[in-house]
Amino acid sequence: YVYFKNKKDIFNYSIRQLLSTVEHDIMVIRNNLSVGSAKKIIAVLCMIIDQLAENRRLLIVVLDYLRYLSKTDSNLEKKVHRRTIRLRHILASMIIEGIESGELVPVTVKDADDMLYAIIESAIYRLTILNRTMVSELKQAALLVVHCLQKNPDPTLIKG
């Protein structure tokens, strides 16, 4: 109680710390000018998947909290969207960068962003609900999705 008023404050602080760390790591990858968009997207997705696996216990607590809120909060989707909008924006900006550079095929950015974000949601589901700890198949899925987005696919990407 010296640093926090209650358990909810501790919970919120933990989430903010995790998101801050992940966002910093994403921006380091995003700002690397020596790497193309496809490799940046793969690096970001793999880093996020690894962070989710490392913080599986916190994810389980978050999921339980969201389930609890879903019973009483009609604005839950908006609240979750608010927390994820920055990540979606960063993914979208990397997709746009790849399309503009000619590295990625011209696609609807929203659809590609949704597809990439679905991999992250799948990771959360597998780690929390299915209690899986191996994430290698999720990373392979990320590689395959980015491979499909490439104008001139690099066959070495999907081999990991």
mmCIF file with all atom_site columns, C-alpha atoms in Angstrom:
data_model
loop_
_atom_site.group_PDB
_atom_site.id
_atom_site.type_symbol
_atom_site.label_atom_id
_atom_site.label_alt_id
_atom_site.label_comp_id
_atom_site.label_asym_id
_atom_site.label_entity_id
_atom_site.label_seq_id
_atom_site.pdbx_PDB_ins_code
_atom_site.Cartn_x
_atom_site.Cartn_y
_atom_site.Cartn_z
_atom_site.occupancy
_atom_site.B_iso_or_equiv
_atom_site.pdbx_formal_charge
_atom_site.auth_seq_id
_atom_site.auth_comp_id
_atom_site.auth_asym_id
_atom_site.auth_atom_id
_atom_site.pdbx_PDB_model_num
ATOM 1   C CA . TYR A 1 1   ? 0.000   0.000   0.000   1.00 0.00 ? 1   TYR A CA 1
ATOM 2   C CA . VAL A 1 2   ? 3.041   2.268   0.015   1.00 0.00 ? 2   VAL A CA 1
ATOM 3   C CA . TYR A 1 3   ? 3.141   2.386   -3.805  1.00 0.00 ? 3   TYR A CA 1
ATOM 4   C CA . PHE A 1 4   ? -0.347  1.239   -4.802  1.00 0.00 ? 4   PHE A CA 1
ATOM 5   C CA . LYS A 1 5   ? -3.840  1.911   -3.477  1.00 0.00 ? 5   LYS A CA 1
ATOM 6   C CA . ASN A 1 6   ? -5.215  -1.552  -4.240  1.00 0.00 ? 6   ASN A CA 1
ATOM 7   C CA . LYS A 1 7   ? -4.820  -4.712  -6.330  1.00 0.00 ? 7   LYS A CA 1
ATOM 8   C CA . LYS A 1 8   ? -6.377  -3.060  -9.353  1.00 0.00 ? 8   LYS A CA 1
ATOM 9   C CA . ASP A 1 9   ? -3.598  -0.429  -9.333  1.00 0.00 ? 9   ASP A CA 1
ATOM 10  C CA . ILE A 1 10  ? -0.972  -3.183  -9.195  1.00 0.00 ? 10  ILE A CA 1
ATOM 11  C CA . PHE A 1 11  ? -2.715  -4.981  -12.053 1.00 0.00 ? 11  PHE A CA 1
ATOM 12  C CA . ASN A 1 12  ? -2.922  -1.843  -14.205 1.00 0.00 ? 12  ASN A CA 1
ATOM 13  C CA . TYR A 1 13  ? 0.706   -0.984  -13.480 1.00 0.00 ? 13  TYR A CA 1
ATOM 14  C CA . SER A 1 14  ? 1.814   -4.487  -14.524 1.00 0.00 ? 14  SER A CA 1
ATOM 15  C CA . ILE A 1 15  ? -0.084  -4.212  -17.812 1.00 0.00 ? 15  ILE A CA 1
ATOM 16  C CA . ARG A 1 16  ? 1.329   -0.751  -18.524 1.00 0.00 ? 16  ARG A CA 1
ATOM 17  C CA . GLN A 1 17  ? 4.873   -1.963  -17.809 1.00 0.00 ? 17  GLN A CA 1
ATOM 18  C CA . LEU A 1 18  ? 4.507   -4.923  -20.161 1.00 0.00 ? 18  LEU A CA 1
ATOM 19  C CA . LEU A 1 19  ? 2.951   -2.810  -22.923 1.00 0.00 ? 19  LEU A CA 1
ATOM 20  C CA . SER A 1 20  ? 5.625   -0.151  -22.516 1.00 0.00 ? 20  SER A CA 1
ATOM 21  C CA . THR A 1 21  ? 8.412   -2.720  -22.866 1.00 0.00 ? 21  THR A CA 1
ATOM 22  C CA . VAL A 1 22  ? 6.787   -4.326  -25.894 1.00 0.00 ? 22  VAL A CA 1
ATOM 23  C CA . GLU A 1 23  ? 6.152   -0.960  -27.545 1.00 0.00 ? 23  GLU A CA 1
ATOM 24  C CA . HIS A 1 24  ? 9.770   0.096   -27.020 1.00 0.00 ? 24  HIS A CA 1
ATOM 25  C CA . ASP A 1 25  ? 11.045  -3.155  -28.559 1.00 0.00 ? 25  ASP A CA 1
ATOM 26  C CA . ILE A 1 26  ? 8.656   -2.759  -31.499 1.00 0.00 ? 26  ILE A CA 1
ATOM 27  C CA . MET A 1 27  ? 9.892   0.771   -32.172 1.00 0.00 ? 27  MET A CA 1
ATOM 28  C CA . VAL A 1 28  ? 13.519  -0.391  -32.155 1.00 0.00 ? 28  VAL A CA 1
ATOM 29  C CA . ILE A 1 29  ? 12.640  -2.958  -34.826 1.00 0.00 ? 29  ILE A CA 1
ATOM 30  C CA . ARG A 1 30  ? 10.432  -0.503  -36.725 1.00 0.00 ? 30  ARG A CA 1
ATOM 31  C CA . ASN A 1 31  ? 13.142  2.154   -36.899 1.00 0.00 ? 31  ASN A CA 1
ATOM 32  C CA . ASN A 1 32  ? 15.847  -0.211  -38.177 1.00 0.00 ? 32  ASN A CA 1
ATOM 33  C CA . LEU A 1 33  ? 16.524  1.190   -41.657 1.00 0.00 ? 33  LEU A CA 1
ATOM 34  C CA . SER A 1 34  ? 18.783  -1.699  -42.692 1.00 0.00 ? 34  SER A CA 1
ATOM 35  C CA . VAL A 1 35  ? 15.916  -4.223  -42.681 1.00 0.00 ? 35  VAL A CA 1
ATOM 36  C CA . GLY A 1 36  ? 13.031  -4.485  -45.141 1.00 0.00 ? 36  GLY A CA 1
ATOM 37  C CA . SER A 1 37  ? 9.375   -4.315  -44.151 1.00 0.00 ? 37  SER A CA 1
ATOM 38  C CA . ALA A 1 38  ? 8.749   -8.068  -44.377 1.00 0.00 ? 38  ALA A CA 1
ATOM 39  C CA . LYS A 1 39  ? 11.589  -8.869  -41.985 1.00 0.00 ? 39  LYS A CA 1
ATOM 40  C CA . LYS A 1 40  ? 10.485  -6.066  -39.656 1.00 0.00 ? 40  LYS A CA 1
ATOM 41  C CA . ILE A 1 41  ? 6.933   -7.435  -39.538 1.00 0.00 ? 41  ILE A CA 1
ATOM 42  C CA . ILE A 1 42  ? 8.230   -10.945 -38.863 1.00 0.00 ? 42  ILE A CA 1
ATOM 43  C CA . ALA A 1 43  ? 10.578  -9.681  -36.146 1.00 0.00 ? 43  ALA A CA 1
ATOM 44  C CA . VAL A 1 44  ? 7.769   -7.734  -34.479 1.00 0.00 ? 44  VAL A CA 1
ATOM 45  C CA . LEU A 1 45  ? 5.334   -10.657 -34.562 1.00 0.00 ? 45  LEU A CA 1
ATOM 46  C CA . CYS A 1 46  ? 7.931   -13.120 -33.252 1.00 0.00 ? 46  CYS A CA 1
ATOM 47  C CA . MET A 1 47  ? 8.989   -10.720 -30.499 1.00 0.00 ? 47  MET A CA 1
ATOM 48  C CA . ILE A 1 48  ? 5.364   -10.208 -29.451 1.00 0.00 ? 48  ILE A CA 1
ATOM 49  C CA . ILE A 1 49  ? 4.723   -13.964 -29.452 1.00 0.00 ? 49  ILE A CA 1
ATOM 50  C CA . ASP A 1 50  ? 7.819   -14.491 -27.284 1.00 0.00 ? 50  ASP A CA 1
ATOM 51  C CA . GLN A 1 51  ? 6.724   -11.723 -24.879 1.00 0.00 ? 51  GLN A CA 1
ATOM 52  C CA . LEU A 1 52  ? 3.258   -13.251 -24.632 1.00 0.00 ? 52  LEU A CA 1
ATOM 53  C CA . ALA A 1 53  ? 4.766   -16.665 -23.846 1.00 0.00 ? 53  ALA A CA 1
ATOM 54  C CA . GLU A 1 54  ? 7.079   -15.166 -21.221 1.00 0.00 ? 54  GLU A CA 1
ATOM 55  C CA . ASN A 1 55  ? 4.148   -13.355 -19.594 1.00 0.00 ? 55  ASN A CA 1
ATOM 56  C CA . ARG A 1 56  ? 1.605   -16.172 -19.861 1.00 0.00 ? 56  ARG A CA 1
ATOM 57  C CA . ARG A 1 57  ? 0.593   -15.940 -16.203 1.00 0.00 ? 57  ARG A CA 1
ATOM 58  C CA . LEU A 1 58  ? -0.158  -12.243 -16.516 1.00 0.00 ? 58  LEU A CA 1
ATOM 59  C CA . LEU A 1 59  ? -2.163  -12.980 -19.681 1.00 0.00 ? 59  LEU A CA 1
ATOM 60  C CA . ILE A 1 60  ? -4.256  -15.516 -17.800 1.00 0.00 ? 60  ILE A CA 1
ATOM 61  C CA . VAL A 1 61  ? -5.018  -12.913 -15.125 1.00 0.00 ? 61  VAL A CA 1
ATOM 62  C CA . VAL A 1 62  ? -5.878  -10.349 -17.819 1.00 0.00 ? 62  VAL A CA 1
ATOM 63  C CA . LEU A 1 63  ? -8.169  -12.822 -19.564 1.00 0.00 ? 63  LEU A CA 1
ATOM 64  C CA . ASP A 1 64  ? -9.938  -13.666 -16.312 1.00 0.00 ? 64  ASP A CA 1
ATOM 65  C CA . TYR A 1 65  ? -10.377 -9.959  -15.648 1.00 0.00 ? 65  TYR A CA 1
ATOM 66  C CA . LEU A 1 66  ? -11.784 -9.401  -19.151 1.00 0.00 ? 66  LEU A CA 1
ATOM 67  C CA . ARG A 1 67  ? -14.200 -12.294 -18.720 1.00 0.00 ? 67  ARG A CA 1
ATOM 68  C CA . TYR A 1 68  ? -15.380 -10.738 -15.476 1.00 0.00 ? 68  TYR A CA 1
ATOM 69  C CA . LEU A 1 69  ? -15.777 -7.324  -17.127 1.00 0.00 ? 69  LEU A CA 1
ATOM 70  C CA . SER A 1 70  ? -17.632 -8.798  -20.093 1.00 0.00 ? 70  SER A CA 1
ATOM 71  C CA . LYS A 1 71  ? -20.542 -9.658  -17.798 1.00 0.00 ? 71  LYS A CA 1
ATOM 72  C CA . THR A 1 72  ? -21.088 -6.055  -16.764 1.00 0.00 ? 72  THR A CA 1
ATOM 73  C CA . ASP A 1 73  ? -19.301 -3.768  -19.226 1.00 0.00 ? 73  ASP A CA 1
ATOM 74  C CA . SER A 1 74  ? -20.986 -3.121  -22.546 1.00 0.00 ? 74  SER A CA 1
ATOM 75  C CA . ASN A 1 75  ? -18.006 -1.025  -23.712 1.00 0.00 ? 75  ASN A CA 1
ATOM 76  C CA . LEU A 1 76  ? -15.414 -3.771  -23.237 1.00 0.00 ? 76  LEU A CA 1
ATOM 77  C CA . GLU A 1 77  ? -14.621 -4.054  -26.933 1.00 0.00 ? 77  GLU A CA 1
ATOM 78  C CA . LYS A 1 78  ? -13.925 -0.321  -27.111 1.00 0.00 ? 78  LYS A CA 1
ATOM 79  C CA . LYS A 1 79  ? -11.666 -0.515  -24.059 1.00 0.00 ? 79  LYS A CA 1
ATOM 80  C CA . VAL A 1 80  ? -9.666  -3.401  -25.512 1.00 0.00 ? 80  VAL A CA 1
ATOM 81  C CA . HIS A 1 81  ? -9.486  -1.609  -28.861 1.00 0.00 ? 81  HIS A CA 1
ATOM 82  C CA . ARG A 1 82  ? -8.105  1.496   -27.137 1.00 0.00 ? 82  ARG A CA 1
ATOM 83  C CA . ARG A 1 83  ? -5.322  -0.599  -25.607 1.00 0.00 ? 83  ARG A CA 1
ATOM 84  C CA . THR A 1 84  ? -4.396  -2.239  -28.912 1.00 0.00 ? 84  THR A CA 1
ATOM 85  C CA . ILE A 1 85  ? -4.788  0.649   -31.355 1.00 0.00 ? 85  ILE A CA 1
ATOM 86  C CA . ARG A 1 86  ? -1.121  1.685   -31.152 1.00 0.00 ? 86  ARG A CA 1
ATOM 87  C CA . LEU A 1 87  ? 0.076   -1.818  -31.990 1.00 0.00 ? 87  LEU A CA 1
ATOM 88  C CA . ARG A 1 88  ? -2.368  -2.028  -34.894 1.00 0.00 ? 88  ARG A CA 1
ATOM 89  C CA . HIS A 1 89  ? -1.184  1.368   -36.120 1.00 0.00 ? 89  HIS A CA 1
ATOM 90  C CA . ILE A 1 90  ? 2.470   0.298   -36.032 1.00 0.00 ? 90  ILE A CA 1
ATOM 91  C CA . LEU A 1 91  ? 1.682   -2.927  -37.921 1.00 0.00 ? 91  LEU A CA 1
ATOM 92  C CA . ALA A 1 92  ? -0.341  -0.959  -40.480 1.00 0.00 ? 92  ALA A CA 1
ATOM 93  C CA . SER A 1 93  ? 2.475   1.560   -40.954 1.00 0.00 ? 93  SER A CA 1
ATOM 94  C CA . MET A 1 94  ? 4.933   -1.274  -41.653 1.00 0.00 ? 94  MET A CA 1
ATOM 95  C CA . ILE A 1 95  ? 2.500   -2.762  -44.178 1.00 0.00 ? 95  ILE A CA 1
ATOM 96  C CA . ILE A 1 96  ? 2.108   0.624   -45.882 1.00 0.00 ? 96  ILE A CA 1
ATOM 97  C CA . GLU A 1 97  ? 5.881   1.078   -45.914 1.00 0.00 ? 97  GLU A CA 1
ATOM 98  C CA . GLY A 1 98  ? 6.263   -2.343  -47.554 1.00 0.00 ? 98  GLY A CA 1
ATOM 99  C CA . ILE A 1 99  ? 3.604   -1.629  -50.172 1.00 0.00 ? 99  ILE A CA 1
ATOM 100 C CA . GLU A 1 100 ? 5.089   1.781   -50.996 1.00 0.00 ? 100 GLU A CA 1
ATOM 101 C CA . SER A 1 101 ? 8.594   0.335   -51.342 1.00 0.00 ? 101 SER A CA 1
ATOM 102 C CA . GLY A 1 102 ? 7.284   -2.401  -53.647 1.00 0.00 ? 102 GLY A CA 1
ATOM 103 C CA . GLU A 1 103 ? 8.318   -5.150  -51.231 1.00 0.00 ? 103 GLU A CA 1
ATOM 104 C CA . LEU A 1 104 ? 4.741   -6.156  -50.383 1.00 0.00 ? 104 LEU A CA 1
ATOM 105 C CA . VAL A 1 105 ? 1.857   -6.702  -52.775 1.00 0.00 ? 105 VAL A CA 1
ATOM 106 C CA . PRO A 1 106 ? -0.768  -3.955  -52.851 1.00 0.00 ? 106 PRO A CA 1
ATOM 107 C CA . VAL A 1 107 ? -3.420  -5.141  -50.420 1.00 0.00 ? 107 VAL A CA 1
ATOM 108 C CA . THR A 1 108 ? -6.057  -3.524  -48.280 1.00 0.00 ? 108 THR A CA 1
ATOM 109 C CA . VAL A 1 109 ? -4.003  -2.408  -45.296 1.00 0.00 ? 109 VAL A CA 1
ATOM 110 C CA . LYS A 1 110 ? -6.860  -3.003  -42.850 1.00 0.00 ? 110 LYS A CA 1
ATOM 111 C CA . ASP A 1 111 ? -7.273  -6.613  -44.022 1.00 0.00 ? 111 ASP A CA 1
ATOM 112 C CA . ALA A 1 112 ? -3.544  -7.336  -43.797 1.00 0.00 ? 112 ALA A CA 1
ATOM 113 C CA . ASP A 1 113 ? -3.401  -5.658  -40.379 1.00 0.00 ? 113 ASP A CA 1
ATOM 114 C CA . ASP A 1 114 ? -6.353  -7.751  -39.179 1.00 0.00 ? 114 ASP A CA 1
ATOM 115 C CA . MET A 1 115 ? -4.635  -10.900 -40.413 1.00 0.00 ? 115 MET A CA 1
ATOM 116 C CA . LEU A 1 116 ? -1.396  -10.087 -38.589 1.00 0.00 ? 116 LEU A CA 1
ATOM 117 C CA . TYR A 1 117 ? -3.261  -9.118  -35.438 1.00 0.00 ? 117 TYR A CA 1
ATOM 118 C CA . ALA A 1 118 ? -5.214  -12.394 -35.620 1.00 0.00 ? 118 ALA A CA 1
ATOM 119 C CA . ILE A 1 119 ? -1.920  -14.237 -35.182 1.00 0.00 ? 119 ILE A CA 1
ATOM 120 C CA . ILE A 1 120 ? -1.348  -12.301 -31.956 1.00 0.00 ? 120 ILE A CA 1
ATOM 121 C CA . GLU A 1 121 ? -4.888  -13.095 -30.781 1.00 0.00 ? 121 GLU A CA 1
ATOM 122 C CA . SER A 1 122 ? -4.325  -16.748 -31.646 1.00 0.00 ? 122 SER A CA 1
ATOM 123 C CA . ALA A 1 123 ? -1.159  -16.723 -29.555 1.00 0.00 ? 123 ALA A CA 1
ATOM 124 C CA . ILE A 1 124 ? -3.072  -15.307 -26.600 1.00 0.00 ? 124 ILE A CA 1
ATOM 125 C CA . TYR A 1 125 ? -5.795  -17.955 -27.002 1.00 0.00 ? 125 TYR A CA 1
ATOM 126 C CA . ARG A 1 126 ? -3.332  -20.829 -27.273 1.00 0.00 ? 126 ARG A CA 1
ATOM 127 C CA . LEU A 1 127 ? -1.241  -19.667 -24.337 1.00 0.00 ? 127 LEU A CA 1
ATOM 128 C CA . THR A 1 128 ? -4.123  -18.937 -21.972 1.00 0.00 ? 128 THR A CA 1
ATOM 129 C CA . ILE A 1 129 ? -7.073  -21.134 -22.908 1.00 0.00 ? 129 ILE A CA 1
ATOM 130 C CA . LEU A 1 130 ? -5.327  -24.138 -24.453 1.00 0.00 ? 130 LEU A CA 1
ATOM 131 C CA . ASN A 1 131 ? -2.413  -23.867 -22.012 1.00 0.00 ? 131 ASN A CA 1
ATOM 132 C CA . ARG A 1 132 ? 0.156   -24.448 -24.761 1.00 0.00 ? 132 ARG A CA 1
ATOM 133 C CA . THR A 1 133 ? 3.653   -23.195 -24.111 1.00 0.00 ? 133 THR A CA 1
ATOM 134 C CA . MET A 1 134 ? 5.227   -23.954 -27.499 1.00 0.00 ? 134 MET A CA 1
ATOM 135 C CA . VAL A 1 135 ? 4.935   -21.016 -29.850 1.00 0.00 ? 135 VAL A CA 1
ATOM 136 C CA . SER A 1 136 ? 7.023   -22.241 -32.777 1.00 0.00 ? 136 SER A CA 1
ATOM 137 C CA . GLU A 1 137 ? 3.941   -23.029 -34.887 1.00 0.00 ? 137 GLU A CA 1
ATOM 138 C CA . LEU A 1 138 ? 2.639   -19.502 -34.329 1.00 0.00 ? 138 LEU A CA 1
ATOM 139 C CA . LYS A 1 139 ? 5.933   -18.063 -35.493 1.00 0.00 ? 139 LYS A CA 1
ATOM 140 C CA . GLN A 1 140 ? 5.756   -20.300 -38.583 1.00 0.00 ? 140 GLN A CA 1
ATOM 141 C CA . ALA A 1 141 ? 2.239   -18.977 -39.245 1.00 0.00 ? 141 ALA A CA 1
ATOM 142 C CA . ALA A 1 142 ? 3.559   -15.414 -39.011 1.00 0.00 ? 142 ALA A CA 1
ATOM 143 C CA . LEU A 1 143 ? 6.314   -16.279 -41.472 1.00 0.00 ? 143 LEU A CA 1
ATOM 144 C CA . LEU A 1 144 ? 3.819   -17.806 -43.883 1.00 0.00 ? 144 LEU A CA 1
ATOM 145 C CA . VAL A 1 145 ? 1.481   -14.803 -43.743 1.00 0.00 ? 145 VAL A CA 1
ATOM 146 C CA . VAL A 1 146 ? 4.311   -12.363 -44.435 1.00 0.00 ? 146 VAL A CA 1
ATOM 147 C CA . HIS A 1 147 ? 5.610   -14.658 -47.181 1.00 0.00 ? 147 HIS A CA 1
ATOM 148 C CA . CYS A 1 148 ? 2.180   -14.436 -48.847 1.00 0.00 ? 148 CYS A CA 1
ATOM 149 C CA . LEU A 1 149 ? 2.247   -10.639 -48.591 1.00 0.00 ? 149 LEU A CA 1
ATOM 150 C CA . GLN A 1 150 ? 5.604   -10.334 -50.329 1.00 0.00 ? 150 GLN A CA 1
ATOM 151 C CA . LYS A 1 151 ? 5.739   -9.285  -53.967 1.00 0.00 ? 151 LYS A CA 1
ATOM 152 C CA . ASN A 1 152 ? 8.814   -11.465 -54.546 1.00 0.00 ? 152 ASN A CA 1
ATOM 153 C CA . PRO A 1 153 ? 8.576   -14.006 -51.726 1.00 0.00 ? 153 PRO A CA 1
ATOM 154 C CA . ASP A 1 154 ? 11.785  -15.035 -50.053 1.00 0.00 ? 154 ASP A CA 1
ATOM 155 C CA . PRO A 1 155 ? 11.546  -18.859 -49.760 1.00 0.00 ? 155 PRO A CA 1
ATOM 156 C CA . THR A 1 156 ? 14.035  -18.858 -46.897 1.00 0.00 ? 156 THR A CA 1
ATOM 157 C CA . LEU A 1 157 ? 11.597  -16.931 -44.686 1.00 0.00 ? 157 LEU A CA 1
ATOM 158 C CA . ILE A 1 158 ? 9.079   -19.754 -44.321 1.00 0.00 ? 158 ILE A CA 1
ATOM 159 C CA . LYS A 1 159 ? 11.803  -22.227 -43.388 1.00 0.00 ? 159 LYS A CA 1
ATOM 160 C CA . GLY A 1 160 ? 12.394  -20.177 -40.251 1.00 0.00 ? 160 GLY A CA 1
#
